[in-house]
Coordinates of C-alpha atoms and ligand atoms in Angstrom, one line a residue:
M13 CA 18.6 -4.5 -27.1
Q14 CA 21.2 -5.2 -29.6
Q15 CA 22.6 -3.0 -31.8
S16 CA 23.2 -4.2 -35.6
S17 CA 26.5 -4.5 -36.7
G18 CA 28.0 -3.3 -40.5
T19 CA 29.7 -6.2 -40.5
E20 CA 26.4 -8.0 -41.3
T21 CA 25.6 -9.9 -44.6
G22 CA 21.5 -10.1 -45.2
V23 CA 18.2 -8.5 -44.5
A24 CA 20.3 -7.0 -41.0
G25 CA 23.2 -6.0 -43.1
Q26 CA 21.6 -4.2 -45.4
I27 CA 19.7 -2.8 -42.6
A28 CA 22.5 -1.5 -40.8
M29 CA 23.7 0.1 -44.2
V30 CA 20.3 2.4 -44.7
R31 CA 20.6 3.0 -40.9
E32 CA 24.3 4.2 -41.9
V33 CA 23.2 6.3 -44.7
M34 CA 19.9 8.0 -42.7
G35 CA 22.1 8.4 -39.0
R36 CA 19.8 10.2 -36.8
R37 CA 17.1 11.4 -39.4
I38 CA 15.2 7.4 -39.0
A39 CA 14.1 6.6 -35.3
I40 CA 13.0 2.5 -35.0
L41 CA 10.6 2.1 -31.9
A42 CA 9.6 -1.3 -31.3
H43 CA 6.6 -3.2 -29.2
H44 CA 8.2 -5.7 -27.0
Y45 CA 5.6 -8.5 -28.4
Q46 CA 8.2 -8.3 -31.6
H47 CA 10.3 -11.2 -33.0
D48 CA 14.1 -11.1 -31.6
D49 CA 15.1 -10.0 -35.4
V50 CA 13.0 -6.3 -35.1
V51 CA 13.9 -5.8 -31.7
R52 CA 17.8 -5.8 -32.6
H53 CA 17.1 -3.0 -35.1
A54 CA 15.7 -1.2 -32.3
D55 CA 17.0 2.7 -30.6
I56 CA 13.6 2.3 -28.2
V57 CA 12.3 -1.0 -27.3
G58 CA 9.0 -0.2 -24.9
D59 CA 5.3 -0.9 -24.0
S60 CA 2.8 1.3 -25.6
L61 CA 3.0 3.3 -22.7
E62 CA 6.2 3.9 -22.8
L63 CA 6.8 4.0 -26.9
A64 CA 3.6 6.5 -27.0
R65 CA 5.7 8.9 -24.5
R66 CA 9.0 9.3 -26.2
I67 CA 7.5 10.5 -29.4
E68 CA 7.1 13.9 -28.1
G69 CA 11.4 13.7 -28.0
L70 CA 12.4 12.5 -30.6
K71 CA 13.4 14.7 -33.6
A72 CA 13.4 12.1 -35.8
E73 CA 11.9 12.8 -39.2
Y74 CA 10.7 9.0 -39.7
I75 CA 9.5 7.4 -37.1
V76 CA 9.2 3.4 -38.4
F77 CA 6.4 2.1 -35.5
C78 CA 6.9 -1.9 -35.0
G79 CA 4.4 -2.6 -34.0
V80 CA 0.8 -2.4 -34.4
S81 CA -1.3 -0.3 -36.2
F82 CA -3.1 1.6 -33.0
M83 CA 0.7 2.1 -31.9
A84 CA 1.1 3.4 -35.1
E85 CA -1.2 5.9 -35.0
T86 CA -0.8 7.0 -31.2
A87 CA 3.1 8.2 -32.7
A88 CA 1.9 9.6 -36.1
I89 CA -1.2 11.9 -33.2
L90 CA 1.9 12.8 -30.8
A91 CA 5.1 13.3 -33.3
G92 CA 5.6 16.8 -34.7
P93 CA 5.0 18.6 -38.5
Y94 CA 8.1 17.7 -39.7
Q95 CA 8.3 13.6 -38.9
S96 CA 6.5 11.2 -40.0
V97 CA 5.2 7.4 -38.7
R98 CA 6.1 4.3 -40.7
L99 CA 3.8 1.0 -40.1
P100 CA 6.2 -1.3 -42.0
D101 CA 3.1 -3.6 -42.2
M102 CA -0.3 -1.6 -43.3
E103 CA -2.1 -5.4 -42.1
A104 CA -0.4 -4.9 -38.3
D105 CA -4.1 -4.4 -36.8
C106 CA -5.3 -4.8 -32.9
I107 CA -7.7 -7.5 -32.9
M108 CA -9.4 -5.6 -29.5
A109 CA -8.8 -3.0 -31.0
A110 CA -11.3 -3.9 -33.9
M111 CA -14.0 -5.3 -31.7
A112 CA -15.1 -1.0 -30.6
P113 CA -16.1 0.8 -34.2
A114 CA -16.2 4.3 -34.0
R115 CA -19.3 4.4 -35.2
R116 CA -21.1 1.5 -32.7
V117 CA -19.1 3.7 -29.8
E118 CA -20.1 7.1 -29.8
N119 CA -23.9 5.3 -30.6
V120 CA -23.2 2.8 -27.9
I121 CA -22.4 6.4 -25.5
A122 CA -25.4 8.6 -26.1
H123 CA -27.7 6.1 -26.3
L124 CA -26.2 4.8 -22.2
A125 CA -26.3 8.9 -21.3
G126 CA -29.8 9.9 -23.3
S127 CA -31.6 6.9 -21.4
T128 CA -30.4 7.6 -17.6
G129 CA -30.0 11.2 -18.4
R130 CA -26.2 10.3 -16.8
R131 CA -23.3 12.3 -17.5
I132 CA -21.1 8.0 -18.4
I133 CA -17.4 9.5 -19.0
P134 CA -16.0 7.0 -22.0
L135 CA -12.1 5.5 -20.9
A136 CA -10.7 3.9 -24.2
Y137 CA -7.8 1.7 -23.5
V138 CA -5.1 2.5 -26.3
N139 CA -5.9 -0.9 -27.7
T140 CA -8.3 2.0 -30.0
S141 CA -8.4 3.0 -33.3
A142 CA -7.4 6.7 -33.3
E143 CA -11.7 7.4 -34.6
V144 CA -12.3 6.6 -31.5
K145 CA -10.1 8.2 -29.7
A146 CA -11.6 11.2 -30.9
V147 CA -15.7 10.2 -30.5
V148 CA -13.3 9.8 -26.8
G149 CA -11.7 13.2 -26.3
R150 CA -15.3 15.3 -27.6
L151 CA -17.2 13.7 -26.0
G152 CA -15.1 14.2 -22.7
G153 CA -13.4 11.5 -22.5
A154 CA -9.9 9.8 -22.0
V155 CA -6.8 7.7 -23.2
C156 CA -5.6 4.5 -20.9
T157 CA -3.1 2.5 -20.9
S158 CA -2.1 -1.3 -18.6
A159 CA -0.1 1.0 -16.9
N160 CA -3.4 3.6 -15.6
A161 CA -6.4 2.3 -16.5
A162 CA -6.9 2.7 -12.7
R163 CA -6.0 6.2 -11.9
M164 CA -7.8 7.1 -14.8
M165 CA -10.5 5.6 -14.3
E166 CA -10.7 6.9 -11.0
W167 CA -10.0 9.9 -12.3
G168 CA -13.5 9.3 -15.6
L169 CA -15.7 8.3 -11.5
A170 CA -14.7 11.8 -10.4
Q171 CA -15.1 13.5 -13.7
G172 CA -19.9 12.4 -14.4
D173 CA -21.4 9.9 -12.3
A174 CA -20.0 6.5 -14.7
V175 CA -17.0 5.9 -16.2
C176 CA -17.8 3.5 -20.2
F177 CA -14.5 1.3 -20.2
L178 CA -13.6 -0.1 -23.8
P179 CA -12.4 -2.5 -25.2
D180 CA -11.7 -4.5 -22.9
K181 CA -13.7 -6.5 -20.9
N182 CA -11.0 -8.5 -18.8
L183 CA -8.2 -5.0 -18.0
A184 CA -12.1 -3.2 -17.4
A185 CA -12.6 -6.4 -14.2
N186 CA -9.6 -6.3 -13.3
T187 CA -9.2 -2.3 -12.2
A188 CA -12.5 -2.4 -10.8
D189 CA -11.9 -5.5 -8.6
A190 CA -8.5 -3.2 -8.2
L191 CA -10.7 0.1 -7.2
G192 CA -12.8 -2.0 -5.0
I193 CA -15.7 -1.4 -7.9
A194 CA -18.4 -3.5 -6.5
E195 CA -21.0 -6.5 -9.1
D196 CA -23.5 -5.0 -9.1
E197 CA -22.6 -1.8 -10.0
R198 CA -21.2 -2.2 -13.5
V199 CA -23.0 -3.4 -16.1
L200 CA -21.8 -5.2 -18.7
L201 CA -22.4 -4.0 -22.5
D202 CA -25.0 -5.6 -24.9
V203 CA -23.7 -3.2 -27.7
R204 CA -25.0 -5.4 -30.8
G205 CA -28.0 -3.3 -30.8
D206 CA -26.3 0.0 -30.2
G207 CA -26.9 -0.6 -26.0
R208 CA -30.5 -0.9 -26.4
N209 CA -30.6 -4.1 -24.9
V210 CA -28.9 -2.6 -21.9
D211 CA -31.7 -2.7 -18.4
P212 CA -32.6 0.3 -17.5
V213 CA -31.9 0.1 -13.8
A214 CA -28.8 -1.4 -14.0
A215 CA -28.0 1.3 -16.6
G216 CA -29.3 3.9 -13.9
R217 CA -26.8 3.1 -10.6
A218 CA -24.1 1.9 -12.5
R219 CA -20.6 3.3 -12.2
L220 CA -18.8 0.6 -14.4
F221 CA -20.4 0.3 -18.4
V222 CA -17.7 -2.5 -19.5
W223 CA -17.2 -3.1 -23.7
P224 CA -16.8 -7.0 -24.3
G225 CA -14.3 -6.8 -26.3
M226 CA -11.6 -8.8 -24.9
C227 CA -7.2 -10.1 -26.8
A228 CA -7.4 -13.4 -28.0
I229 CA -3.6 -14.0 -26.4
H230 CA -5.0 -13.1 -22.6
H231 CA -8.4 -13.9 -23.2
R232 CA -6.9 -17.7 -23.6
M233 CA -5.0 -18.4 -20.9
R234 CA -6.6 -20.4 -18.6
T235 CA -7.0 -21.2 -14.9
E236 CA -6.6 -24.5 -15.2
H237 CA -2.5 -23.2 -17.0
V238 CA -2.6 -21.5 -14.1
A239 CA -3.3 -25.2 -12.2
A240 CA -0.7 -27.1 -14.6
A241 CA 2.1 -24.7 -13.7
R242 CA 1.7 -24.1 -10.5
A243 CA 1.5 -28.8 -9.6
A244 CA 3.6 -28.8 -12.7
H245 CA 5.9 -25.8 -10.7
P246 CA 5.7 -25.9 -6.9
G247 CA 7.4 -22.6 -6.0
A248 CA 7.3 -20.9 -9.0
L249 CA 6.3 -16.9 -9.6
L250 CA 2.7 -16.0 -11.5
V251 CA 2.7 -12.4 -12.7
V252 CA 0.2 -11.4 -15.7
H253 CA -0.9 -8.9 -18.0
P254 CA -4.4 -7.1 -17.1
E255 CA -5.8 -8.5 -20.4
C256 CA -6.2 -11.8 -18.5
R257 CA -9.6 -13.1 -17.2
P258 CA -10.4 -12.0 -13.4
E259 CA -10.1 -15.0 -12.7
V260 CA -6.4 -15.9 -13.3
V261 CA -5.4 -12.3 -12.5
K262 CA -6.7 -13.7 -9.1
L263 CA -4.4 -16.7 -9.1
A264 CA -1.2 -15.0 -9.8
D265 CA 1.8 -13.4 -7.8
A266 CA 1.0 -10.3 -9.8
A267 CA -0.8 -8.4 -12.5
G268 CA 0.4 -5.7 -14.8
S269 CA 1.5 -4.2 -17.6
T270 CA 4.6 -5.0 -19.5
R271 CA 6.6 -3.3 -17.9
R272 CA 5.6 -4.2 -14.6
I273 CA 6.4 -7.9 -15.8
I274 CA 8.9 -7.2 -16.9
E275 CA 10.1 -5.3 -13.3
F276 CA 8.5 -7.8 -12.0
C277 CA 11.2 -10.2 -13.3
E278 CA 14.3 -8.6 -12.5
Q279 CA 13.5 -7.9 -8.7
A280 CA 12.1 -11.7 -8.3
P281 CA 15.1 -13.5 -6.0
G282 CA 18.1 -15.1 -8.1
G283 CA 17.0 -18.9 -8.9
A284 CA 13.3 -18.2 -8.8
T285 CA 11.3 -19.8 -11.8
I286 CA 8.6 -17.1 -12.6
I287 CA 5.5 -17.6 -14.9
V288 CA 4.8 -15.2 -16.8
G289 CA 0.9 -15.0 -18.5
T290 CA 1.8 -12.8 -21.3
E291 CA 3.0 -12.7 -25.2
L292 CA 5.9 -15.4 -26.2
N293 CA 7.6 -13.6 -27.4
L294 CA 8.2 -11.0 -24.7
V295 CA 8.5 -14.2 -22.5
Q296 CA 11.1 -15.8 -24.6
R297 CA 13.1 -12.7 -24.4
L298 CA 12.8 -12.7 -20.5
A299 CA 13.8 -16.1 -20.4
A300 CA 17.2 -15.1 -22.3
R301 CA 18.0 -13.2 -20.6
H302 CA 17.0 -14.2 -16.4
A303 CA 19.0 -17.4 -17.5
P304 CA 21.2 -19.5 -15.6
D305 CA 20.0 -17.5 -12.6
K306 CA 16.6 -17.6 -13.2
R307 CA 14.0 -20.5 -15.2
I308 CA 10.9 -17.6 -16.6
L309 CA 8.6 -20.3 -18.6
P310 CA 5.5 -19.4 -20.3
L311 CA 1.9 -19.5 -18.7
L312 CA 0.9 -21.3 -22.0
P313 CA 2.3 -19.8 -25.8
S314 CA 0.2 -17.4 -27.1
I315 CA 1.7 -15.0 -29.7
C316 CA 0.1 -12.1 -31.2
E317 CA 0.1 -13.2 -35.1
N318 CA 0.1 -9.2 -36.0
M319 CA 3.0 -7.9 -34.3
G320 CA 4.0 -11.0 -35.7
K321 CA 3.3 -9.4 -39.1
I322 CA 6.2 -6.8 -39.1
T323 CA 8.9 -8.9 -39.9
E324 CA 13.2 -8.0 -40.2
E325 CA 12.5 -8.4 -43.8
K326 CA 9.3 -6.0 -43.5
L327 CA 11.8 -3.4 -42.0
L328 CA 14.5 -3.3 -44.4
H329 CA 11.8 -2.9 -47.2
C330 CA 10.2 0.0 -45.1
L331 CA 13.6 1.2 -45.0
Q332 CA 14.2 1.8 -48.1
K333 CA 11.2 3.6 -49.2
I334 CA 12.1 6.2 -46.6
L335 CA 15.9 5.7 -48.6
S336 CA 13.9 6.1 -52.2
E337 CA 12.2 8.5 -51.1
C338 CA 14.9 11.1 -50.2
R339 CA 16.7 10.5 -52.5
V340 CA 16.4 13.1 -54.8
T341 CA 18.1 11.0 -58.3
V342 CA 18.6 11.3 -62.5
P343 CA 18.1 9.2 -65.0
E344 CA 21.2 8.6 -65.9
E345 CA 20.7 9.1 -69.3
L346 CA 20.7 12.7 -68.1
S347 CA 22.2 13.2 -65.5
E348 CA 25.6 14.1 -68.4
P349 CA 23.7 16.7 -70.6
A350 CA 22.4 17.9 -67.7
R351 CA 26.3 18.8 -65.8
L352 CA 27.9 19.7 -68.9
S353 CA 24.5 22.3 -69.2
I354 CA 25.6 23.4 -64.8
T355 CA 29.2 22.7 -65.5
R356 CA 29.7 24.8 -67.4
M357 CA 27.4 27.7 -66.2
L358 CA 29.8 27.6 -63.0
E359 CA 32.6 28.1 -65.2
A360 CA 30.7 31.1 -67.1
C361 CA 30.2 32.5 -64.0
A362 CA 32.9 31.7 -62.3
Ligands
LIG30 P1 1.4 -2.6 -23.0 O1 1.0 -1.4 -22.9 O2 1.8 -3.9 -22.1 O3 2.7 -3.0 -23.8 O4 0.2 -3.9 -23.8 C1 -0.2 -3.2 -25.1 C2 -1.0 -4.8 -25.7 O5 -1.0 -4.7 -26.3 C3 -1.0 -6.1 -24.9 O6 -1.5 -6.9 -25.5
LIG31 FE1 -3.5 -6.1 -29.1 FE2 -3.5 -9.0 -28.0 FE3 -2.5 -7.9 -29.7 FE4 -1.8 -6.8 -27.8 S1 -1.3 -8.9 -27.7 S2 -1.7 -6.0 -30.0 S3 -4.4 -6.6 -27.1 S4 -3.8 -8.9 -30.4

């Protein structure tokens, strides 16, 4: 993470100026998938779990969140009553989160529980709306991230008869593989009829119901890309995000959250070539950080356009809005005569 300097001109310089005026009243948080020109202004850069964890310790009144809406919502849920969370582009949505609308989640789980008579514990990936998290909370479930999905799936299985994991089918399958949950204990949900198309026999014995969502950015990475990368770079290491398909994860040397991917690159031996299967902005930042000691290449150049909606210009605009909201101004034509009346009072009562 670089800090912008006050001597810079243009957008970066203006951001630095606003930050100077506002000081510690503003904290800028950025997810690792953000562009470098946004990341360089951030006080904290992290994956979704790290960013959520850091909210509690923040004293800033304004938390400017450079990420997607579910992350900013999570921050708003965790923030104190005197804090406000700002997202520089309100249309920066996660497409995977949009695949699990709250009403449908509620109906599907109600139907599964009603038709099987079993206690189904919903487990929502943090990539879900606040409405879905509220449904999950009401139904006795919990949230997880890619960093703690296995622990939380075990937790869910201990709470009830089965877990309904949503919305990412790949993270669900990769986590189930890691925990040794057999294929015939899993049911991939057909959510179109609110779960009515689910085979009742399979539903009666399933330990894991899987919502059929996915992240297009990771799902587009296929075994052919792994084969091509391995052929082009013999001896290279491969690390991927668990939102990738299970068949890709099985071919990798390691799979894990964004934090885990960063650590994997740090811990790899000098001279290593590392193929990374995740969002391109992070892969490029890792490549720059470790060059020339290690060579880091993308498994597939894949960009999250929603993360990319946060630009340096929008960050500046968001900061300027905060500044103008905080600044109390009196129109010029009023200030001079008003000042006279105030100073007269102050002088008369001195
Ligand atoms: P992390 O939880 O690893 O930050 O991932 C969030 C995300 O949106 C991945 O696509
Ligand atoms: Fe959502 Fe995928 Fe973008 Fe992550 S990379 S924010 S899961 S669309």
